[in-house]
Amino acid sequence: MKKILLLLLTFNSIVMVYSQNESKKLEKAKEFSSISNQIYEKGYKNEILNLFKLKYKNIPESFWKENESLFNVETLIEKNAEFLCTIYSEAEIEELTKFYKSDLGKKMLSNIKPIMEGIQNNTKYWMIDLNKKVNLKLEEAGLLKSPPTEN
């Protein structure tokens, strides 16, 4: 009986230590998430709110004011932190946090929207061009008589 009790206590201690470490990691991930997702804190809530206002044009402004708390980004930061914990170790999260607090990291964050838009546009036009090149090569090889129409 003593062995079973000792085994249970040891197992419980291990679980508690693991849980505390995971909680500490999650807190660090929340800090990283809030730093790396500053875009959410700088008007993101209003952008999302405005999207809903556009979708529901006949809804009075008083409704949106009363329900503004629904658009709190803390829930998103929490979910992102949980997700980051599945990818990065605690040490990696600490390093990423240091980077995003650095001047270069801050510069990257302040330019994240235009960076992402540029990457998306480059990808879009690259794919259009690639599609034309592939269709041309297929035609030259006699494997495609008329290219499919683009949407």
PDB file of N, CA and C in Angstrom, residues 28-69:
ATOM      1  N   LYS A  28       4.463  32.973 -21.322  1.00  0.00           N
ATOM      2  CA  LYS A  28       5.486  33.540 -22.204  1.00  0.00           C
ATOM      3  C   LYS A  28       4.963  33.613 -23.640  1.00  0.00           C
ATOM      4  N   ALA A  29       4.205  32.596 -24.034  1.00  0.00           N
ATOM      5  CA  ALA A  29       3.626  32.598 -25.383  1.00  0.00           C
ATOM      6  C   ALA A  29       2.591  33.706 -25.525  1.00  0.00           C
ATOM      7  N   LYS A  30       1.850  33.995 -24.456  1.00  0.00           N
ATOM      8  CA  LYS A  30       0.878  35.102 -24.496  1.00  0.00           C
ATOM      9  C   LYS A  30       1.598  36.432 -24.684  1.00  0.00           C
ATOM     10  N   GLU A  31       2.720  36.594 -23.975  1.00  0.00           N
ATOM     11  CA  GLU A  31       3.497  37.823 -24.126  1.00  0.00           C
ATOM     12  C   GLU A  31       3.986  37.951 -25.564  1.00  0.00           C
ATOM     13  N   PHE A  32       4.538  36.852 -26.088  1.00  0.00           N
ATOM     14  CA  PHE A  32       5.011  36.864 -27.475  1.00  0.00           C
ATOM     15  C   PHE A  32       3.857  37.141 -28.435  1.00  0.00           C
ATOM     16  N   SER A  33       2.746  36.483 -28.211  1.00  0.00           N
ATOM     17  CA  SER A  33       1.587  36.654 -29.084  1.00  0.00           C
ATOM     18  C   SER A  33       1.095  38.094 -29.071  1.00  0.00           C
ATOM     19  N   SER A  34       1.059  38.709 -27.898  1.00  0.00           N
ATOM     20  CA  SER A  34       0.585  40.092 -27.833  1.00  0.00           C
ATOM     21  C   SER A  34       1.580  41.051 -28.481  1.00  0.00           C
ATOM     22  N   ILE A  35       2.880  40.734 -28.398  1.00  0.00           N
ATOM     23  CA  ILE A  35       3.894  41.582 -29.043  1.00  0.00           C
ATOM     24  C   ILE A  35       3.851  41.372 -30.559  1.00  0.00           C
ATOM     25  N   SER A  36       3.868  40.121 -30.974  1.00  0.00           N
ATOM     26  CA  SER A  36       3.928  39.833 -32.405  1.00  0.00           C
ATOM     27  C   SER A  36       2.612  40.126 -33.106  1.00  0.00           C
ATOM     28  N   ASN A  37       1.563  40.254 -32.360  1.00  0.00           N
ATOM     29  CA  ASN A  37       0.257  40.546 -32.952  1.00  0.00           C
ATOM     30  C   ASN A  37      -0.208  41.944 -32.583  1.00  0.00           C
ATOM     31  N   GLN A  38       0.723  42.879 -32.506  1.00  0.00           N
ATOM     32  CA  GLN A  38       0.354  44.256 -32.189  1.00  0.00           C
ATOM     33  C   GLN A  38      -0.616  44.816 -33.203  1.00  0.00           C
ATOM     34  N   ILE A  39      -0.629  44.217 -34.375  1.00  0.00           N
ATOM     35  CA  ILE A  39      -1.574  44.640 -35.401  1.00  0.00           C
ATOM     36  C   ILE A  39      -3.000  44.542 -34.850  1.00  0.00           C
ATOM     37  N   TYR A  40      -3.243  43.561 -33.975  1.00  0.00           N
ATOM     38  CA  TYR A  40      -4.566  43.394 -33.393  1.00  0.00           C
ATOM     39  C   TYR A  40      -4.907  44.543 -32.450  1.00  0.00           C
ATOM     40  N   GLU A  41      -3.888  45.056 -31.798  1.00  0.00           N
ATOM     41  CA  GLU A  41      -4.117  46.093 -30.798  1.00  0.00           C
ATOM     42  C   GLU A  41      -4.225  47.476 -31.413  1.00  0.00           C
ATOM     43  N   LYS A  42      -3.749  47.655 -32.618  1.00  0.00           N
ATOM     44  CA  LYS A  42      -3.737  48.967 -33.254  1.00  0.00           C
ATOM     45  C   LYS A  42      -4.853  49.057 -34.283  1.00  0.00           C
ATOM     46  N   GLY A  43      -6.074  49.123 -33.806  1.00  0.00           N
ATOM     47  CA  GLY A  43      -7.198  49.331 -34.692  1.00  0.00           C
ATOM     48  C   GLY A  43      -7.792  48.071 -35.284  1.00  0.00           C
ATOM     49  N   TYR A  44      -7.241  46.912 -34.977  1.00  0.00           N
ATOM     50  CA  TYR A  44      -7.776  45.677 -35.553  1.00  0.00           C
ATOM     51  C   TYR A  44      -9.213  45.456 -35.114  1.00  0.00           C
ATOM     52  N   LYS A  45      -9.445  45.726 -33.831  1.00  0.00           N
ATOM     53  CA  LYS A  45     -10.802  45.567 -33.294  1.00  0.00           C
ATOM     54  C   LYS A  45     -11.771  46.428 -34.090  1.00  0.00           C
ATOM     55  N   ASN A  46     -11.386  47.673 -34.368  1.00  0.00           N
ATOM     56  CA  ASN A  46     -12.249  48.566 -35.130  1.00  0.00           C
ATOM     57  C   ASN A  46     -12.426  48.104 -36.567  1.00  0.00           C
ATOM     58  N   GLU A  47     -11.367  47.551 -37.157  1.00  0.00           N
ATOM     59  CA  GLU A  47     -11.473  47.038 -38.528  1.00  0.00           C
ATOM     60  C   GLU A  47     -12.500  45.911 -38.600  1.00  0.00           C
ATOM     61  N   ILE A  48     -12.424  44.999 -37.644  1.00  0.00           N
ATOM     62  CA  ILE A  48     -13.362  43.879 -37.618  1.00  0.00           C
ATOM     63  C   ILE A  48     -14.774  44.385 -37.346  1.00  0.00           C
ATOM     64  N   LEU A  49     -14.898  45.296 -36.402  1.00  0.00           N
ATOM     65  CA  LEU A  49     -16.201  45.882 -36.091  1.00  0.00           C
ATOM     66  C   LEU A  49     -16.786  46.553 -37.332  1.00  0.00           C
ATOM     67  N   ASN A  50     -15.964  47.272 -38.068  1.00  0.00           N
ATOM     68  CA  ASN A  50     -16.437  47.937 -39.289  1.00  0.00           C
ATOM     69  C   ASN A  50     -16.877  46.941 -40.360  1.00  0.00           C
ATOM     70  N   LEU A  51     -16.210  45.796 -40.427  1.00  0.00           N
ATOM     71  CA  LEU A  51     -16.640  44.757 -41.369  1.00  0.00           C
ATOM     72  C   LEU A  51     -18.050  44.273 -41.034  1.00  0.00           C
ATOM     73  N   PHE A  52     -18.315  44.112 -39.752  1.00  0.00           N
ATOM     74  CA  PHE A  52     -19.660  43.705 -39.341  1.00  0.00           C
ATOM     75  C   PHE A  52     -20.680  44.812 -39.623  1.00  0.00           C
ATOM     76  N   LYS A  53     -20.275  46.047 -39.399  1.00  0.00           N
ATOM     77  CA  LYS A  53     -21.172  47.163 -39.685  1.00  0.00           C
ATOM     78  C   LYS A  53     -21.513  47.234 -41.173  1.00  0.00           C
ATOM     79  N   LEU A  54     -20.538  46.942 -42.025  1.00  0.00           N
ATOM     80  CA  LEU A  54     -20.792  46.925 -43.466  1.00  0.00           C
ATOM     81  C   LEU A  54     -21.730  45.780 -43.851  1.00  0.00           C
ATOM     82  N   LYS A  55     -21.529  44.662 -43.190  1.00  0.00           N
ATOM     83  CA  LYS A  55     -22.360  43.490 -43.478  1.00  0.00           C
ATOM     84  C   LYS A  55     -23.801  43.715 -43.018  1.00  0.00           C
ATOM     85  N   TYR A  56     -23.962  44.330 -41.861  1.00  0.00           N
ATOM     86  CA  TYR A  56     -25.283  44.570 -41.282  1.00  0.00           C
ATOM     87  C   TYR A  56     -25.549  46.073 -41.251  1.00  0.00           C
ATOM     88  N   LYS A  57     -25.795  46.626 -42.415  1.00  0.00           N
ATOM     89  CA  LYS A  57     -25.913  48.085 -42.563  1.00  0.00           C
ATOM     90  C   LYS A  57     -27.104  48.690 -41.831  1.00  0.00           C
ATOM     91  N   ASN A  58     -28.148  47.939 -41.618  1.00  0.00           N
ATOM     92  CA  ASN A  58     -29.364  48.486 -41.009  1.00  0.00           C
ATOM     93  C   ASN A  58     -29.383  48.409 -39.487  1.00  0.00           C
ATOM     94  N   ILE A  59     -28.307  47.917 -38.907  1.00  0.00           N
ATOM     95  CA  ILE A  59     -28.245  47.773 -37.451  1.00  0.00           C
ATOM     96  C   ILE A  59     -27.836  49.114 -36.847  1.00  0.00           C
ATOM     97  N   PRO A  60     -28.565  49.569 -35.834  1.00  0.00           N
ATOM     98  CA  PRO A  60     -28.234  50.878 -35.239  1.00  0.00           C
ATOM     99  C   PRO A  60     -26.880  50.869 -34.528  1.00  0.00           C
ATOM    100  N   GLU A  61     -26.245  52.027 -34.511  1.00  0.00           N
ATOM    101  CA  GLU A  61     -24.937  52.196 -33.880  1.00  0.00           C
ATOM    102  C   GLU A  61     -24.989  51.817 -32.399  1.00  0.00           C
ATOM    103  N   SER A  62     -26.111  52.033 -31.771  1.00  0.00           N
ATOM    104  CA  SER A  62     -26.247  51.709 -30.342  1.00  0.00           C
ATOM    105  C   SER A  62     -26.010  50.221 -30.083  1.00  0.00           C
ATOM    106  N   PHE A  63     -26.419  49.362 -31.017  1.00  0.00           N
ATOM    107  CA  PHE A  63     -26.171  47.925 -30.866  1.00  0.00           C
ATOM    108  C   PHE A  63     -24.680  47.640 -30.810  1.00  0.00           C
ATOM    109  N   TRP A  64     -23.936  48.256 -31.735  1.00  0.00           N
ATOM    110  CA  TRP A  64     -22.507  48.007 -31.798  1.00  0.00           C
ATOM    111  C   TRP A  64     -21.797  48.534 -30.560  1.00  0.00           C
ATOM    112  N   LYS A  65     -22.238  49.676 -30.055  1.00  0.00           N
ATOM    113  CA  LYS A  65     -21.634  50.225 -28.828  1.00  0.00           C
ATOM    114  C   LYS A  65     -21.895  49.310 -27.641  1.00  0.00           C
ATOM    115  N   GLU A  66     -23.122  48.792 -27.550  1.00  0.00           N
ATOM    116  CA  GLU A  66     -23.480  47.897 -26.440  1.00  0.00           C
ATOM    117  C   GLU A  66     -22.710  46.580 -26.498  1.00  0.00           C
ATOM    118  N   ASN A  67     -22.353  46.140 -27.688  1.00  0.00           N
ATOM    119  CA  ASN A  67     -21.718  44.834 -27.864  1.00  0.00           C
ATOM    120  C   ASN A  67     -20.257  44.912 -28.280  1.00  0.00           C
ATOM    121  N   GLU A  68     -19.655  46.059 -28.049  1.00  0.00           N
ATOM    122  CA  GLU A  68     -18.261  46.272 -28.420  1.00  0.00           C
ATOM    123  C   GLU A  68     -17.319  45.275 -27.736  1.00  0.00           C
ATOM    124  N   SER A  69     -17.683  44.820 -26.559  1.00  0.00           N
ATOM    125  CA  SER A  69     -16.824  43.894 -25.822  1.00  0.00           C
ATOM    126  C   SER A  69     -16.653  42.560 -26.556  1.00  0.00           C
TER     127      SER A  69
END
